Short mmCIF file of C-alpha atoms in Angstrom, two decimals:
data_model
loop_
_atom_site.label_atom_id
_atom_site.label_comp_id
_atom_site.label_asym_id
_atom_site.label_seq_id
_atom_site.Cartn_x
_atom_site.Cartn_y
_atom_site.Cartn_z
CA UNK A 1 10.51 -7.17 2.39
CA UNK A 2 13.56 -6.45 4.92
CA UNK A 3 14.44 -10.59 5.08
CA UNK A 4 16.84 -9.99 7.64
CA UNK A 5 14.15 -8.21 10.45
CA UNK A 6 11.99 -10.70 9.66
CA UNK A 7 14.21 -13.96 10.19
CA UNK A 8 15.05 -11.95 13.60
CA UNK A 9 11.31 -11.00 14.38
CA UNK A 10 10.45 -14.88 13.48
CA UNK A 11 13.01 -16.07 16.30
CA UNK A 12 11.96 -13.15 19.38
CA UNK A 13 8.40 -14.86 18.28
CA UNK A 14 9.04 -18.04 19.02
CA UNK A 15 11.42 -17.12 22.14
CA UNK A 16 8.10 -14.68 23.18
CA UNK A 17 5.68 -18.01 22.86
CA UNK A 18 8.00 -19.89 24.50
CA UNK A 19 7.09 -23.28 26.07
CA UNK A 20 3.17 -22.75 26.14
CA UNK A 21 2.58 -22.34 22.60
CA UNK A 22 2.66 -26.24 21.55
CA UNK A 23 1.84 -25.53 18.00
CA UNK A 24 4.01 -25.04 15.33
CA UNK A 25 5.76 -21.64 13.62
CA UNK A 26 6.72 -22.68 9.97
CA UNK A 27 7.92 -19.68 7.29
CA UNK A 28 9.89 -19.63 4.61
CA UNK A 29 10.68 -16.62 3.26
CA UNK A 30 12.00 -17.86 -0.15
CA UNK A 31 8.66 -19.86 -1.42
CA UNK A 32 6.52 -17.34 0.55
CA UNK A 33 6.50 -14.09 2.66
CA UNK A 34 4.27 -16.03 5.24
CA UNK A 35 4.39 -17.21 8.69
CA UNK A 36 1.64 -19.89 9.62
CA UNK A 37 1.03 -21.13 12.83
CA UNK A 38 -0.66 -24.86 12.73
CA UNK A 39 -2.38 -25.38 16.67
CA UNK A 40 -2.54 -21.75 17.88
CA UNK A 41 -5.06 -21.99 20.81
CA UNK A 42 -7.35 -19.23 20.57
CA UNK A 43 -9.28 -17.69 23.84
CA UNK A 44 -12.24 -18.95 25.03
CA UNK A 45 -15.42 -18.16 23.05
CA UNK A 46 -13.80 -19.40 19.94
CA UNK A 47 -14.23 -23.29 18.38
CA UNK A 48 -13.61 -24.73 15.02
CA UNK A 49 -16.47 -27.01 13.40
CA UNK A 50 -14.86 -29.82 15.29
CA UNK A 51 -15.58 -28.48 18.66
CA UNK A 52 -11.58 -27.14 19.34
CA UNK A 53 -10.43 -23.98 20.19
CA UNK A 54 -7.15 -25.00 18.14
CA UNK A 55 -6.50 -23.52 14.54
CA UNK A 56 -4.63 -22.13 12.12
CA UNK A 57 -3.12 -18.62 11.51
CA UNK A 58 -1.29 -16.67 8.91
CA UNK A 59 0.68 -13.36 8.49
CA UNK A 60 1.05 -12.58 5.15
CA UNK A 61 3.97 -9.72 5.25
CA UNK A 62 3.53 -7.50 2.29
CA UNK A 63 6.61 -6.90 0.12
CA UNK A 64 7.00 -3.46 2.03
CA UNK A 65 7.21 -5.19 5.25
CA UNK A 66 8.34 -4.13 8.07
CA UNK A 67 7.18 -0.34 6.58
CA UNK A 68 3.35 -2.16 6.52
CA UNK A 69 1.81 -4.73 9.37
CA UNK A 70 0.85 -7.81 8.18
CA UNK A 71 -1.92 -9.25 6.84
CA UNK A 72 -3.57 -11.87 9.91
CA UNK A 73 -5.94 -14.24 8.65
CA UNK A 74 -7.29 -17.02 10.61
CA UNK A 75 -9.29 -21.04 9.64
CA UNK A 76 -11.97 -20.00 7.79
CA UNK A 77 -13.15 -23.31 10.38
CA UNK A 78 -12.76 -20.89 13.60
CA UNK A 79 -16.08 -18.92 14.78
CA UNK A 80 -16.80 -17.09 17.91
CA UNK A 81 -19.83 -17.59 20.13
CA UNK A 82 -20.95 -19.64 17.09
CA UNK A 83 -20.40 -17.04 14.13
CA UNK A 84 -18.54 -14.63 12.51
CA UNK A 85 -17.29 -11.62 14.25
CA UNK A 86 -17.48 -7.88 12.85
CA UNK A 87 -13.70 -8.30 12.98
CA UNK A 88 -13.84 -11.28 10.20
CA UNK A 89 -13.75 -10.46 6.81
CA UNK A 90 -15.27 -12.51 3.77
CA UNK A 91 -13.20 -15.97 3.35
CA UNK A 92 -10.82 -16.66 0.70
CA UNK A 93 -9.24 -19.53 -0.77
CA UNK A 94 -5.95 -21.31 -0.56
CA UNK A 95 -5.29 -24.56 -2.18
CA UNK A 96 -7.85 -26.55 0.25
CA UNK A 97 -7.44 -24.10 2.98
CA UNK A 98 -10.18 -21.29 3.89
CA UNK A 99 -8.56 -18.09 5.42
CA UNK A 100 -10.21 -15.48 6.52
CA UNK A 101 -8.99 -12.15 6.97
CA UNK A 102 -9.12 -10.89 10.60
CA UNK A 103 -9.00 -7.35 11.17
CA UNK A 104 -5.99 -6.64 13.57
CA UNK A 105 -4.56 -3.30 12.74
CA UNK A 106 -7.36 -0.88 11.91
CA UNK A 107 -5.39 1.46 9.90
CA UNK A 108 -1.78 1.27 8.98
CA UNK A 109 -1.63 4.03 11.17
CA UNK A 110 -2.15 1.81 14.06
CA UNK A 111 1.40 0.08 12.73
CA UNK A 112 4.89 1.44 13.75
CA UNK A 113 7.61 -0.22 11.82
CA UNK A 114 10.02 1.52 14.44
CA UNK A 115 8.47 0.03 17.64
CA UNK A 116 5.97 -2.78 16.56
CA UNK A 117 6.94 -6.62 15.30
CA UNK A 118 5.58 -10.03 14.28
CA UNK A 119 5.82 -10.31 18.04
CA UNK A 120 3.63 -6.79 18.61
CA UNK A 121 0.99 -8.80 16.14
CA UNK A 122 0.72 -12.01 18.07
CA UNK A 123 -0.12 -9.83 20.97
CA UNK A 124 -2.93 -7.50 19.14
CA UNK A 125 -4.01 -10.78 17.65
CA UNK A 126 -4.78 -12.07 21.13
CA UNK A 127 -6.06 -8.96 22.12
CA UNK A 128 -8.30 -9.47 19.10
CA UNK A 129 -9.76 -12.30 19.46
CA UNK A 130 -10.47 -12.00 23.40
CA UNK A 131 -12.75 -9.24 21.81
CA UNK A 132 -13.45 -9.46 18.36
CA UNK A 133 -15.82 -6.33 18.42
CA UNK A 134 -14.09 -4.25 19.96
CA UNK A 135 -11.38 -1.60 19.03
CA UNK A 136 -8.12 -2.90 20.82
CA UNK A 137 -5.44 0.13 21.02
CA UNK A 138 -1.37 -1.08 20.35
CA UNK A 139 1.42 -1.13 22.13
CA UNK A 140 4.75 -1.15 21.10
CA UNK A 141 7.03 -3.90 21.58
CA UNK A 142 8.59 -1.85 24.01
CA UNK A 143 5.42 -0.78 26.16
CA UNK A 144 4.48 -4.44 26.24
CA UNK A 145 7.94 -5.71 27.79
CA UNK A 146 7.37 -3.05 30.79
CA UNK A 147 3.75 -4.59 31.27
CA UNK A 148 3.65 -8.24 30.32
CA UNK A 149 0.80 -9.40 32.93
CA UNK A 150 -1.89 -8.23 30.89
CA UNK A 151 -1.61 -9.47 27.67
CA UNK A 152 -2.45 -13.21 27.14
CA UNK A 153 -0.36 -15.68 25.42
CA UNK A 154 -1.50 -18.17 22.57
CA UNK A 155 -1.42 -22.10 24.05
CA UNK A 156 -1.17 -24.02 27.24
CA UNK A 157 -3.80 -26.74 26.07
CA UNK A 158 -2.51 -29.63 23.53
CA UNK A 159 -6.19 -31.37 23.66
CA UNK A 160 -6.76 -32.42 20.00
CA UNK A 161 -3.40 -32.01 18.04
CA UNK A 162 -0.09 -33.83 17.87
CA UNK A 163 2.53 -31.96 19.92
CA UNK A 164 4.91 -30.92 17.45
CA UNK A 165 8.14 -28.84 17.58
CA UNK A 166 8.63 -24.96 15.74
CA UNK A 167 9.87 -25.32 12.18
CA UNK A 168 11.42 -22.83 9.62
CA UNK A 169 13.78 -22.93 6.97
CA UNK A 170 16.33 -19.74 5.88
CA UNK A 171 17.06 -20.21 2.65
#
């Protein structure tokens, strides 16, 4: 994993979520090659078992990263319209966490390590999850600067979490 583009991708994330997202980013890339986002407020449609449409998510970059997208998963807690969507993959463990993988790239094909970035997956992750059924085509980082009005961003809501600062540690 290219350590460097990633500690860079990690801070154009945060600068991208700016203000709005009230959740937290917390990676480090030493322990694990993860970035998990505690309070990410997904779109409407979507509610955990407690009734909120605040949860978790995790990137999982693969050891080839940025050459492969990462893996999203989401709370194994969140459902949409009340279940599982095509997009949602079997659950798997974590310590006491449920993740479930959450089908965001189709192919690798759909990934450009030239043009796409932790930033490009937050968007398709939105895009996502505003449809979870539907095929969702990419843009790259640079197509989505030139057009930023149509693409949603995570957060404005802080109804049933603390409020708590972005985290991360570069060991």
């Amino acid at each position: 994993m290219n350590i460097h583009r990633a500690l860079a991708e990690v801070q154009d994330l945060k600068e991208h979520l700016g203000e709005e997202f009230r959740g937290r980013v917390a990676y480090n890339f030493t322990d694990t090659p993860e970035v998990r986002f505690e309070g990410f407020q997904f779109p409407p449609g979507w509610k955990n078992t407690r009734g909120s449409r605040h949860g978790r998510v995790l990137f999982e970059l693969p050891e080839s990263y940025p050459d492969h997208p990462p893996h999203v998963y989401v709370d194994g807690e969140m459902r949409f319209e009340g279940g599982r969507p095509a997009a949602m993959a079997p659950a798997r463990q974590d310590g006491d966490s449920k993740w479930v993988p959450l089908s965001v790239f189709p192919s690798e094909r759909n990934w450009d390590p030239e043009a796409n970035s932790l930033t490009t997956a937050v968007t398709q992750l939105m895009e996502v999850l505003q449809a979870p059924d539907r095929e969702i085509p990419i843009e790259s980082d640079a197509e989505r600067t030139n057009d930023t009005d149509e693409h949603a961003e995570p957060s404005e809501a802080n109804d049933d979490r603390t409020d708590e600062s972005s985290e991360g540690s570069e060991q």
